[in-house]
Coordinates of C-alpha atoms and ligand atoms in Angstrom, one line a residue:
X22 CA 100.1 -53.8 -17.3
X23 CA 96.4 -53.4 -17.7
X24 CA 94.6 -50.1 -17.4
X25 CA 93.1 -49.5 -14.0
X26 CA 89.4 -50.4 -14.1
X27 CA 86.9 -47.6 -13.6
X28 CA 83.5 -48.4 -12.0
X29 CA 80.7 -47.8 -14.5
X30 CA 78.5 -44.8 -13.5
X31 CA 74.9 -45.5 -12.4
X32 CA 72.9 -43.8 -15.2
X33 CA 69.3 -42.8 -15.2
X34 CA 69.4 -41.7 -18.8
X35 CA 71.6 -44.1 -20.8
X36 CA 72.4 -43.0 -24.3
X37 CA 75.0 -43.5 -27.1
X38 CA 74.1 -47.2 -27.1
X39 CA 74.8 -50.0 -29.4
X40 CA 71.1 -50.8 -29.8
X41 CA 67.9 -48.9 -30.0
X42 CA 66.1 -48.4 -26.6
X43 CA 62.7 -47.2 -25.5
X44 CA 62.1 -43.6 -24.5
X45 CA 62.5 -42.9 -20.7
X46 CA 60.0 -40.7 -18.7
X47 CA 61.7 -37.8 -17.1
X48 CA 62.2 -37.9 -13.3
X49 CA 63.1 -34.3 -12.4
X50 CA 60.7 -31.4 -12.4
X51 CA 61.1 -28.8 -15.1
X52 CA 60.3 -25.8 -12.8
X53 CA 62.1 -25.9 -9.5
X54 CA 60.6 -22.9 -7.7
X55 CA 57.3 -21.0 -7.4
X56 CA 56.0 -17.6 -8.5
X57 CA 57.1 -16.1 -5.2
X58 CA 60.8 -16.6 -5.9
X59 CA 61.3 -14.6 -9.1
X60 CA 59.9 -12.5 -11.9
X61 CA 57.9 -15.3 -13.6
X62 CA 54.2 -15.4 -12.6
X63 CA 52.2 -18.7 -12.1
X64 CA 51.0 -18.7 -15.8
X65 CA 54.5 -18.4 -17.2
X66 CA 55.8 -21.1 -14.9
X67 CA 52.9 -23.4 -15.9
X68 CA 53.7 -22.8 -19.6
X69 CA 57.3 -23.6 -19.0
X70 CA 56.4 -26.8 -17.1
X71 CA 53.9 -28.0 -19.7
X72 CA 55.5 -26.9 -23.0
X73 CA 59.2 -26.8 -22.0
X74 CA 59.8 -23.3 -23.3
X75 CA 58.8 -19.7 -22.8
X76 CA 59.1 -16.7 -25.1
X77 CA 59.8 -13.4 -23.3
X78 CA 59.9 -10.3 -25.6
X79 CA 62.2 -7.4 -24.5
X80 CA 64.6 -9.6 -22.6
X81 CA 67.1 -7.0 -23.9
X82 CA 65.7 -3.6 -25.1
X83 CA 66.3 -2.3 -28.6
X84 CA 69.3 -0.2 -27.4
X85 CA 71.2 -3.4 -26.8
X86 CA 70.9 -4.8 -30.3
X87 CA 73.5 -2.6 -32.1
X88 CA 76.3 -2.9 -29.5
X89 CA 75.7 -6.7 -29.2
X90 CA 75.8 -7.1 -32.9
X91 CA 79.0 -5.1 -33.1
X92 CA 80.6 -7.2 -30.5
X93 CA 79.7 -10.3 -32.5
X94 CA 81.3 -8.9 -35.6
X95 CA 84.4 -7.7 -33.7
X96 CA 85.0 -11.1 -32.0
X97 CA 84.3 -13.0 -35.2
X98 CA 87.0 -11.1 -37.1
X99 CA 89.5 -10.7 -34.3
X100 CA 89.9 -14.4 -33.3
X101 CA 90.9 -16.0 -36.6
X102 CA 91.8 -19.6 -35.5
X103 CA 90.7 -19.6 -31.9
X104 CA 89.1 -23.0 -31.1
X105 CA 86.1 -21.1 -29.6
X106 CA 85.2 -19.9 -33.1
X107 CA 83.3 -22.6 -35.0
X108 CA 83.1 -22.1 -38.8
X109 CA 80.8 -23.4 -41.5
X110 CA 82.6 -25.6 -44.1
X111 CA 82.7 -22.5 -46.3
X112 CA 84.5 -20.5 -43.6
X113 CA 81.8 -18.2 -42.3
X114 CA 81.4 -18.0 -38.5
X115 CA 78.8 -20.4 -37.1
X116 CA 79.2 -20.2 -33.4
X117 CA 81.4 -18.2 -31.0
X118 CA 81.9 -19.9 -27.5
X119 CA 82.5 -18.0 -24.3
X120 CA 81.5 -14.7 -25.7
X121 CA 81.0 -13.4 -22.1
X122 CA 84.8 -13.9 -21.6
X123 CA 85.6 -12.1 -24.9
X124 CA 83.2 -9.2 -24.4
X125 CA 82.2 -7.1 -21.4
X126 CA 79.0 -6.1 -23.2
X127 CA 77.9 -9.7 -23.4
X128 CA 79.0 -10.3 -19.8
X129 CA 76.6 -7.6 -18.7
X130 CA 73.7 -9.4 -20.3
X131 CA 74.1 -12.2 -17.8
X132 CA 73.3 -9.9 -14.9
X133 CA 70.1 -8.3 -16.3
X134 CA 66.9 -8.4 -14.3
X135 CA 65.3 -10.2 -17.2
X136 CA 68.0 -12.9 -17.2
X137 CA 69.6 -14.1 -14.0
X138 CA 66.6 -14.0 -11.7
X139 CA 64.6 -15.9 -14.3
X140 CA 67.3 -18.6 -14.4
X141 CA 67.4 -18.8 -10.6
X142 CA 63.7 -19.1 -10.4
X143 CA 63.4 -21.8 -13.0
X144 CA 66.1 -23.9 -11.4
X145 CA 65.3 -23.1 -7.8
X146 CA 68.9 -22.4 -6.7
X147 CA 71.9 -20.4 -7.5
X148 CA 73.1 -21.0 -11.0
X149 CA 76.3 -20.8 -13.0
X150 CA 77.0 -20.7 -16.7
X151 CA 77.5 -24.1 -18.2
X152 CA 78.0 -22.9 -21.7
X153 CA 77.6 -19.6 -23.6
X154 CA 77.8 -19.1 -27.3
X155 CA 76.7 -16.8 -30.1
X156 CA 75.1 -18.6 -33.0
X157 CA 75.2 -16.9 -36.3
X158 CA 73.1 -17.8 -39.3
X159 CA 74.0 -15.5 -42.2
X160 CA 71.5 -14.9 -45.0
X161 CA 71.7 -17.3 -48.0
X162 CA 74.3 -19.6 -46.6
X163 CA 73.5 -20.3 -42.9
X164 CA 72.9 -23.9 -42.1
X165 CA 70.7 -25.2 -39.3
X166 CA 70.9 -27.6 -36.4
X167 CA 69.4 -31.1 -36.7
X168 CA 66.9 -32.3 -34.1
X169 CA 68.4 -33.0 -30.7
X170 CA 68.0 -32.6 -27.0
X171 CA 70.8 -30.5 -25.4
X172 CA 70.7 -32.6 -22.3
X173 CA 71.5 -35.7 -24.2
X174 CA 74.9 -34.2 -25.2
X175 CA 75.6 -32.6 -21.9
X176 CA 74.8 -35.8 -20.1
X177 CA 76.8 -38.1 -22.4
X178 CA 79.8 -35.9 -23.2
X179 CA 79.9 -33.5 -20.3
X180 CA 78.7 -35.6 -17.3
X181 CA 75.7 -33.4 -16.4
X182 CA 73.8 -35.7 -14.0
X183 CA 70.3 -34.3 -14.0
X184 CA 67.9 -32.2 -16.1
X185 CA 68.3 -29.1 -14.1
X186 CA 69.7 -26.7 -16.7
X187 CA 67.9 -24.1 -18.8
X188 CA 68.9 -22.2 -21.9
X189 CA 68.1 -18.6 -22.7
X190 CA 68.5 -17.7 -26.4
X191 CA 68.3 -14.0 -26.9
X192 CA 67.7 -13.0 -30.5
X193 CA 69.8 -10.2 -32.0
X194 CA 67.7 -10.1 -35.2
X195 CA 64.1 -10.7 -36.0
X196 CA 63.1 -14.3 -36.2
X197 CA 60.7 -15.1 -38.9
X198 CA 59.2 -18.5 -39.8
X199 CA 61.4 -18.4 -42.9
X200 CA 64.9 -17.4 -41.7
X201 CA 65.8 -20.5 -39.8
X202 CA 64.0 -19.8 -36.5
X203 CA 64.2 -22.5 -33.9
X204 CA 61.6 -25.3 -34.1
X205 CA 60.7 -27.0 -30.8
X206 CA 58.5 -30.0 -29.9
X207 CA 56.4 -28.7 -27.1
X208 CA 56.1 -31.2 -24.2
X209 CA 59.0 -33.3 -25.5
X210 CA 61.2 -32.3 -22.5
X211 CA 59.4 -34.8 -20.4
X212 CA 60.8 -37.7 -22.3
X213 CA 64.4 -38.7 -22.7
X214 CA 65.2 -40.4 -26.0
X215 CA 68.2 -42.6 -25.8
X216 CA 70.4 -42.4 -29.0
X217 CA 72.4 -45.0 -30.8
X218 CA 76.1 -44.7 -31.6
X219 CA 79.3 -44.6 -29.5
X220 CA 80.9 -41.2 -29.0
X221 CA 84.2 -41.0 -30.8
X222 CA 87.2 -39.1 -29.3
X223 CA 86.9 -35.3 -29.9
X224 CA 83.4 -35.7 -31.2
X225 CA 82.8 -31.9 -30.7
X226 CA 85.1 -31.1 -33.6
X227 CA 82.4 -32.4 -35.9
X228 CA 79.2 -32.1 -33.8
X229 CA 79.4 -28.4 -33.5
X230 CA 79.3 -28.0 -37.3
X231 CA 77.0 -30.9 -38.0
X232 CA 75.6 -33.1 -35.2
X233 CA 75.3 -36.7 -36.3
X234 CA 75.5 -38.5 -32.9
X235 CA 73.0 -37.9 -30.1
X236 CA 70.2 -37.5 -32.5
X237 CA 67.1 -39.8 -32.4
X238 CA 66.4 -42.0 -35.4
X239 CA 63.8 -40.9 -38.0
X240 CA 61.1 -43.3 -36.7
X241 CA 61.5 -41.9 -33.2
X242 CA 61.4 -38.3 -34.4
X243 CA 58.3 -39.0 -36.5
X244 CA 56.6 -40.4 -33.5
X245 CA 57.6 -37.5 -31.3
X246 CA 56.6 -34.9 -33.8
X247 CA 53.2 -36.6 -34.3
X248 CA 52.7 -36.7 -30.6
X249 CA 53.9 -33.2 -29.6
X250 CA 53.6 -31.2 -32.8
X251 CA 56.1 -28.5 -33.7
X252 CA 56.2 -24.9 -32.7
X253 CA 58.4 -22.2 -34.1
X254 CA 60.1 -19.6 -31.9
X255 CA 59.5 -16.4 -33.9
X256 CA 59.8 -12.9 -32.5
X257 CA 61.4 -9.5 -32.8
X258 CA 65.1 -8.9 -31.9
X259 CA 65.6 -8.8 -28.1
X260 CA 63.1 -11.6 -27.4
X261 CA 64.4 -14.3 -25.0
X262 CA 63.5 -17.9 -25.6
X263 CA 63.9 -19.9 -22.4
X264 CA 63.9 -23.6 -23.0
X265 CA 64.4 -26.7 -20.9
X266 CA 67.7 -28.7 -21.4
X267 CA 65.8 -31.7 -22.6
X268 CA 63.4 -30.1 -25.1
X269 CA 63.7 -31.6 -28.6
X270 CA 64.6 -28.8 -31.0
X271 CA 66.3 -27.9 -34.3
X272 CA 66.4 -25.4 -37.1
X273 CA 66.5 -25.4 -40.9
X274 CA 68.9 -23.5 -43.1
X275 CA 68.5 -19.9 -43.9
X276 CA 68.3 -19.2 -47.6
X277 CA 66.6 -15.8 -47.1
X278 CA 68.7 -12.6 -47.2
X279 CA 67.8 -12.0 -43.5
X280 CA 70.5 -13.1 -41.1
X281 CA 69.6 -14.6 -37.8
X282 CA 71.9 -14.5 -34.7
X283 CA 71.4 -15.0 -31.0
X284 CA 73.2 -15.0 -27.8
X285 CA 72.8 -18.3 -26.2
X286 CA 73.3 -18.7 -22.4
X287 CA 73.0 -22.1 -20.6
X288 CA 72.4 -21.9 -16.9
X289 CA 73.0 -24.9 -14.7
X290 CA 72.0 -25.4 -11.1
X291 CA 75.0 -25.3 -8.7
X292 CA 73.4 -28.5 -7.3
X293 CA 73.9 -30.2 -10.7
X294 CA 77.7 -30.0 -11.1
X295 CA 79.3 -32.0 -13.9
X296 CA 81.0 -35.3 -13.2
X297 CA 82.6 -37.9 -15.4
X298 CA 81.0 -38.1 -18.9
X299 CA 78.3 -40.8 -19.0
X300 CA 79.1 -41.8 -22.5
X301 CA 82.4 -40.4 -23.7
X302 CA 86.0 -41.2 -22.9
X303 CA 87.0 -37.8 -21.7
X304 CA 85.3 -34.5 -20.9
X305 CA 84.9 -31.7 -23.5
X306 CA 87.0 -28.5 -23.1
X307 CA 86.0 -25.9 -20.5
X308 CA 84.9 -23.4 -23.1
X309 CA 82.1 -25.9 -24.1
X310 CA 81.2 -27.1 -20.7
X311 CA 82.3 -25.3 -17.5
X312 CA 83.6 -27.6 -14.8
X313 CA 84.5 -24.7 -12.5
X314 CA 81.3 -23.6 -10.7
X315 CA 81.2 -19.9 -10.2
X316 CA 77.7 -19.0 -9.0
X317 CA 76.5 -15.9 -10.9
X318 CA 75.5 -12.8 -9.0
X319 CA 78.1 -12.8 -6.4
X320 CA 80.8 -11.0 -8.4
X321 CA 78.5 -9.2 -10.9
Ligands
6CS1 O1 77.3 -29.4 -28.1 C1 76.5 -28.7 -27.4 O2 76.7 -28.5 -26.2 C2 75.3 -28.2 -28.1 N1 75.5 -28.2 -29.5 C3 75.0 -29.0 -30.4 C4 75.2 -28.9 -31.8 N2 74.2 -30.0 -29.9 C5 74.1 -30.3 -28.5 C6 74.1 -29.0 -27.7 O3 73.0 -28.3 -28.1
FE2 FE1 70.6 -27.3 -29.0

């Protein structure tokens, strides 16, 4: 008996192809509401629209840093072999997924006035958490993240239809130019770069340690970096970096003694629910990509 045939999805942003393909101009807006519907003024919205990212100091005040850092350490050591803990090849913690489920302190961050209303304003709707993680980059041994667009993975592997998601990365330590701070290509969020290479089963087991699929080739990255330039997201602990789901970004390793960690929250519009993956055989686990839509704010 042959397997039942499944109709191919219509796809605006094809990726994980067997051949190189031209960049695609973005269709959706970046900012979905106006200055009248949230805390961001017209200037901030314009910056987000044009550059694809926005730095907001004091997204959490200094009082939050020690308890959040303690929670990170507590969870990291409590959950030895939980799949939500991603480790570097040497064994140190690299990422902790669903930290808001594992810690009430982290859950509280979601509801802050500097967080949820900003997400709703940028996306112009109610929002839910698509993914949450803590990224840890210890001094001396922390390794970075190669260049990528998050949307590329969320579209290909999670079935996110449109670019209507935004990330908020709240730093728990000072970000200097030299301790692995995130690098972004400002303006790159308006172009989708299709990537070459079929998604193997359980790709996330490798990609969360070292992403090799869903990254543009070197010629494409050279062209993009030349066109857009590269900015670095530096700032003191507590700064929030808001960035569009399709912004090209990455980070280098951290060989300084100064660790770098952040709470990373991905908000998706309730109107942009996940469907079948566009370029993977089966969806990733719920702790990487929430399929259950729980609008934030109602129960908080
Ligand atoms: O897998 C994810 O959802 C995120 N992590 C990586 C390493 N790349 C894509 C996306 O940012
Ligand atoms: Fe990313």
